[in-house]
Amino acid sequence: MIELIPAIDIIDGKCVRLTKGDYDQKTVYNENPVEVAKEFERIGFKRLHVVDLDGAKAKHIVNEDVLRAIVAETNLVVDFGGGIKSEADLAKAFAAGAEMVTLGSIAVTDRDFTCRTIERFGADKIVLGADVRNGKVSINGWKEDSAEDLMPFISYYMEKGVRNVLCTDITKDGTLAGPAITLYKEIMSRFPSLHLIASGGVSSNADIEALDEAGIPAVVFGKAFYEGRIILERLKV
């Protein structure tokens, strides 16, 4: 059964969603992310994906206080990403209660740092953020496309022990246009032991069910939930 992971994206301390990673296409869904997290827990979800969009843009963690509050007021297992670029950022994230951290841009720009982090904290504490646009891994809040091809990028870090990979098809994210199932199936065919977390484009229960049928281990969703497109009674939480 596919693992269901709701997402909270944070700008200015608020729960928001962007469209295709565009900060100018922002919708605020709730002024209080902690209340959103508590509602997710009430529904029955066990895990939460939290993204510090301010941090991703600023290139350092900004919203650790929100993370700390979510962890203090729920029992959700939280993975946290956005702006983690240094030892200080790692310390902030884990001190605030993150169970796992998502490393995206830094995994592209500084492999030595990323590998040291994997060795220090263990691969089970690391989620590789493989955010892709036109086959290339994007960095710095999706504002830049790197020269890194997706498949070799995943392969490199799998060789370092990483098994959790969050892959967002940026062209799908926030569009409610359906997930990139063909891409995710290709990834799983190459790396069958991967715990792949699909992200981007989920619009309905049918999309989640299609990912499950395709053998994708996990899915992150946000906008479809916030806009009432997901029928909770049909979810196998």
Coordinates of C-alpha atoms in Angstrom, one line a residue:
M1 CA 0.0 0.0 0.0
I2 CA 1.3 3.4 -1.0
E3 CA 2.5 5.7 1.9
L4 CA 0.5 8.9 2.1
I5 CA 2.4 12.0 3.1
P6 CA 0.6 15.4 3.3
A7 CA 2.7 18.5 2.7
I8 CA 2.9 21.9 4.4
D9 CA 4.9 24.5 2.5
I10 CA 5.7 27.6 4.5
I11 CA 6.2 31.3 3.5
D12 CA 6.1 34.0 6.1
G13 CA 5.0 31.5 8.6
K14 CA 1.9 30.6 6.6
C15 CA 0.7 27.4 4.9
V16 CA 0.9 28.0 1.2
R17 CA 1.2 26.3 -2.2
L18 CA 3.0 27.5 -5.3
T19 CA 2.4 26.6 -8.9
K20 CA 5.4 25.1 -10.7
G21 CA 7.6 26.5 -8.0
D22 CA 6.8 30.1 -8.9
Y23 CA 6.8 32.4 -5.9
D24 CA 4.6 34.8 -7.8
Q25 CA 1.9 32.2 -8.1
K26 CA 1.3 31.7 -4.3
T27 CA -1.9 30.7 -2.6
V28 CA -2.2 31.0 1.2
Y29 CA -4.4 28.2 2.5
N30 CA -4.0 28.7 6.3
E31 CA -2.3 31.4 8.5
N32 CA -1.4 28.7 11.0
P33 CA 0.6 25.7 9.8
V34 CA 0.4 24.1 13.3
E35 CA -3.4 23.9 13.1
V36 CA -3.0 22.2 9.6
A37 CA -0.6 19.7 11.0
K38 CA -2.9 18.9 13.9
E39 CA -5.7 18.3 11.5
F40 CA -3.6 15.9 9.4
E41 CA -2.8 14.0 12.6
R42 CA -6.5 13.9 13.6
I43 CA -7.3 12.4 10.2
G44 CA -4.8 9.6 10.8
F45 CA -1.7 10.5 8.8
K46 CA 1.5 9.5 10.5
R47 CA 4.1 11.5 8.5
L48 CA 4.4 15.1 7.3
H49 CA 6.5 16.8 4.7
V50 CA 7.4 20.4 5.6
V51 CA 9.1 22.7 3.2
D52 CA 10.6 26.0 4.2
L53 CA 10.1 28.0 1.0
D54 CA 11.6 31.1 2.5
G55 CA 14.6 29.0 3.4
A56 CA 14.9 27.6 -0.1
K57 CA 14.9 31.1 -1.5
A58 CA 17.3 32.6 1.2
K59 CA 19.6 29.5 1.1
H60 CA 19.4 29.0 4.8
I61 CA 16.7 27.8 7.2
V62 CA 14.2 30.5 8.0
N63 CA 11.1 28.8 9.5
E64 CA 12.6 26.5 12.1
D65 CA 10.1 28.0 14.7
V66 CA 7.2 26.6 12.7
L67 CA 8.9 23.2 12.6
R68 CA 9.5 23.3 16.3
A69 CA 5.9 24.1 17.0
I70 CA 4.5 21.4 14.7
V71 CA 6.8 18.8 16.4
A72 CA 5.8 20.0 19.9
E73 CA 2.1 19.9 19.3
T74 CA 1.8 16.7 17.2
N75 CA 3.2 13.2 17.1
L76 CA 3.8 13.3 13.4
V77 CA 7.0 12.1 11.9
V78 CA 8.3 15.2 10.1
D79 CA 10.8 15.4 7.3
F80 CA 12.0 18.9 6.7
G81 CA 13.6 20.6 3.8
G82 CA 14.2 24.0 2.3
G83 CA 17.4 26.0 2.7
I84 CA 19.6 23.4 4.4
K85 CA 23.0 24.4 3.2
S86 CA 25.3 24.1 6.2
E87 CA 26.1 22.3 9.4
A88 CA 24.3 25.1 11.2
D89 CA 21.1 24.4 9.2
L90 CA 21.3 20.7 9.9
A91 CA 21.7 21.4 13.6
K92 CA 18.7 23.8 13.5
A93 CA 16.5 21.2 11.7
F94 CA 17.3 18.3 14.0
A95 CA 17.2 20.5 17.2
A96 CA 13.7 21.7 16.1
G97 CA 12.6 18.0 16.0
A98 CA 12.8 17.0 12.4
E99 CA 13.0 13.2 12.1
M100 CA 14.6 13.4 8.6
V101 CA 16.0 16.2 6.5
T102 CA 15.5 16.6 2.8
L103 CA 18.7 17.6 0.9
G104 CA 18.2 19.0 -2.5
S105 CA 20.3 21.8 -3.9
I106 CA 23.2 21.1 -1.6
A107 CA 23.3 17.5 -2.8
V108 CA 24.0 18.9 -6.3
T109 CA 26.3 21.7 -5.4
D110 CA 28.3 20.1 -2.6
R111 CA 28.6 16.4 -2.7
D112 CA 31.3 16.2 -0.1
F113 CA 29.1 18.0 2.5
T114 CA 26.2 15.7 1.6
C115 CA 28.2 12.6 1.9
R116 CA 29.6 13.7 5.2
T117 CA 26.0 14.3 6.4
I118 CA 24.9 10.8 5.3
E119 CA 27.9 9.3 7.2
R120 CA 27.2 11.4 10.3
F121 CA 23.5 11.0 10.7
G122 CA 22.9 7.8 8.7
A123 CA 21.2 7.3 5.4
D124 CA 17.8 6.7 7.0
K125 CA 17.8 10.3 8.3
I126 CA 18.3 11.7 4.8
V127 CA 15.7 12.2 2.0
L128 CA 17.3 13.1 -1.3
G129 CA 15.4 15.9 -3.0
A130 CA 15.5 15.1 -6.7
D131 CA 13.4 18.0 -8.1
V132 CA 13.4 17.7 -11.9
R133 CA 12.6 19.9 -14.9
N134 CA 13.2 18.6 -18.4
G135 CA 15.4 15.8 -17.1
K136 CA 17.7 18.1 -15.1
V137 CA 17.8 18.5 -11.3
S138 CA 16.7 22.0 -10.2
I139 CA 18.2 23.9 -7.3
N140 CA 17.7 27.0 -5.1
G141 CA 14.0 26.9 -4.7
W142 CA 13.6 25.6 -8.3
K143 CA 14.8 28.9 -9.7
E144 CA 17.8 27.3 -11.4
D145 CA 18.3 24.2 -13.5
S146 CA 21.6 22.5 -12.8
A147 CA 23.6 20.4 -15.3
E148 CA 22.9 17.3 -13.2
D149 CA 20.9 14.5 -15.0
L150 CA 18.3 12.9 -12.8
M151 CA 19.1 9.2 -13.1
P152 CA 22.9 9.5 -12.5
F153 CA 22.1 11.9 -9.6
I154 CA 19.9 9.3 -7.9
S155 CA 22.4 6.5 -8.7
Y156 CA 25.3 8.3 -7.1
Y157 CA 23.5 8.8 -3.7
M158 CA 22.1 5.3 -3.7
E159 CA 25.7 4.1 -3.8
K160 CA 26.2 6.1 -0.7
G161 CA 23.3 4.3 1.0
V162 CA 20.4 6.7 0.5
R163 CA 17.1 4.9 -0.1
N164 CA 14.6 7.7 0.4
V165 CA 14.2 9.9 -2.7
L166 CA 11.6 12.7 -3.0
C167 CA 11.1 13.4 -6.8
T168 CA 9.1 16.3 -7.8
D169 CA 8.2 16.9 -11.4
I170 CA 8.3 20.7 -11.3
T171 CA 6.2 21.1 -14.4
K172 CA 3.4 19.3 -12.6
D173 CA 3.7 20.8 -9.1
G174 CA 0.7 22.7 -8.0
T175 CA -1.1 22.3 -11.4
L176 CA -3.5 19.5 -10.4
A177 CA -2.7 18.0 -13.8
G178 CA -1.9 14.5 -12.6
P179 CA 1.5 13.1 -11.5
A180 CA 4.3 12.1 -13.8
I181 CA 3.6 8.3 -13.5
T182 CA 5.8 7.4 -16.5
L183 CA 8.8 9.2 -15.0
Y184 CA 8.3 7.4 -11.6
K185 CA 7.9 4.0 -13.2
E186 CA 11.1 4.6 -15.1
I187 CA 12.9 5.5 -11.9
M188 CA 11.5 2.4 -10.1
S189 CA 12.5 0.1 -13.0
R190 CA 16.1 1.4 -12.7
F191 CA 16.2 1.4 -8.9
P192 CA 13.7 -1.2 -7.6
S193 CA 15.0 -1.0 -4.0
L194 CA 14.3 2.8 -3.8
H195 CA 11.7 4.2 -1.5
L196 CA 10.5 6.7 -4.1
I197 CA 8.3 9.5 -2.9
A198 CA 6.3 10.9 -5.9
S199 CA 5.5 14.6 -5.7
G200 CA 3.7 17.1 -8.0
G201 CA 0.4 17.2 -9.9
V202 CA -1.7 15.0 -7.6
S203 CA -5.3 16.1 -8.2
S204 CA -7.5 13.3 -6.8
N205 CA -7.9 10.0 -5.2
A206 CA -7.6 8.4 -8.7
D207 CA -4.1 9.8 -9.1
I208 CA -3.0 8.4 -5.7
E209 CA -4.6 5.0 -6.7
A210 CA -2.8 5.1 -10.1
L211 CA 0.5 5.7 -8.4
D212 CA -0.2 2.8 -6.0
E213 CA -1.1 0.5 -8.9
A214 CA 2.1 1.5 -10.6
G215 CA 4.1 0.3 -7.6
I216 CA 5.3 3.7 -6.4
P217 CA 6.1 3.4 -2.7
A218 CA 5.0 6.8 -1.5
V219 CA 3.3 10.1 -2.5
V220 CA 3.3 13.7 -1.2
F221 CA 0.3 15.8 -1.9
G222 CA -0.9 19.2 -0.8
K223 CA -3.0 21.4 -3.1
A224 CA -5.5 18.7 -4.0
F225 CA -6.1 18.2 -0.3
Y226 CA -6.4 21.9 0.5
E227 CA -8.9 22.4 -2.3
G228 CA -11.1 19.5 -1.3
R229 CA -10.4 17.3 -4.3
I230 CA -9.4 14.3 -2.2
I231 CA -12.1 12.2 -0.6
L232 CA -10.8 11.3 2.8
E233 CA -13.1 8.3 3.2
R234 CA -11.4 6.7 0.1
L235 CA -7.9 7.1 1.5
K236 CA -6.2 4.1 3.2
V237 CA -4.5 6.1 5.9

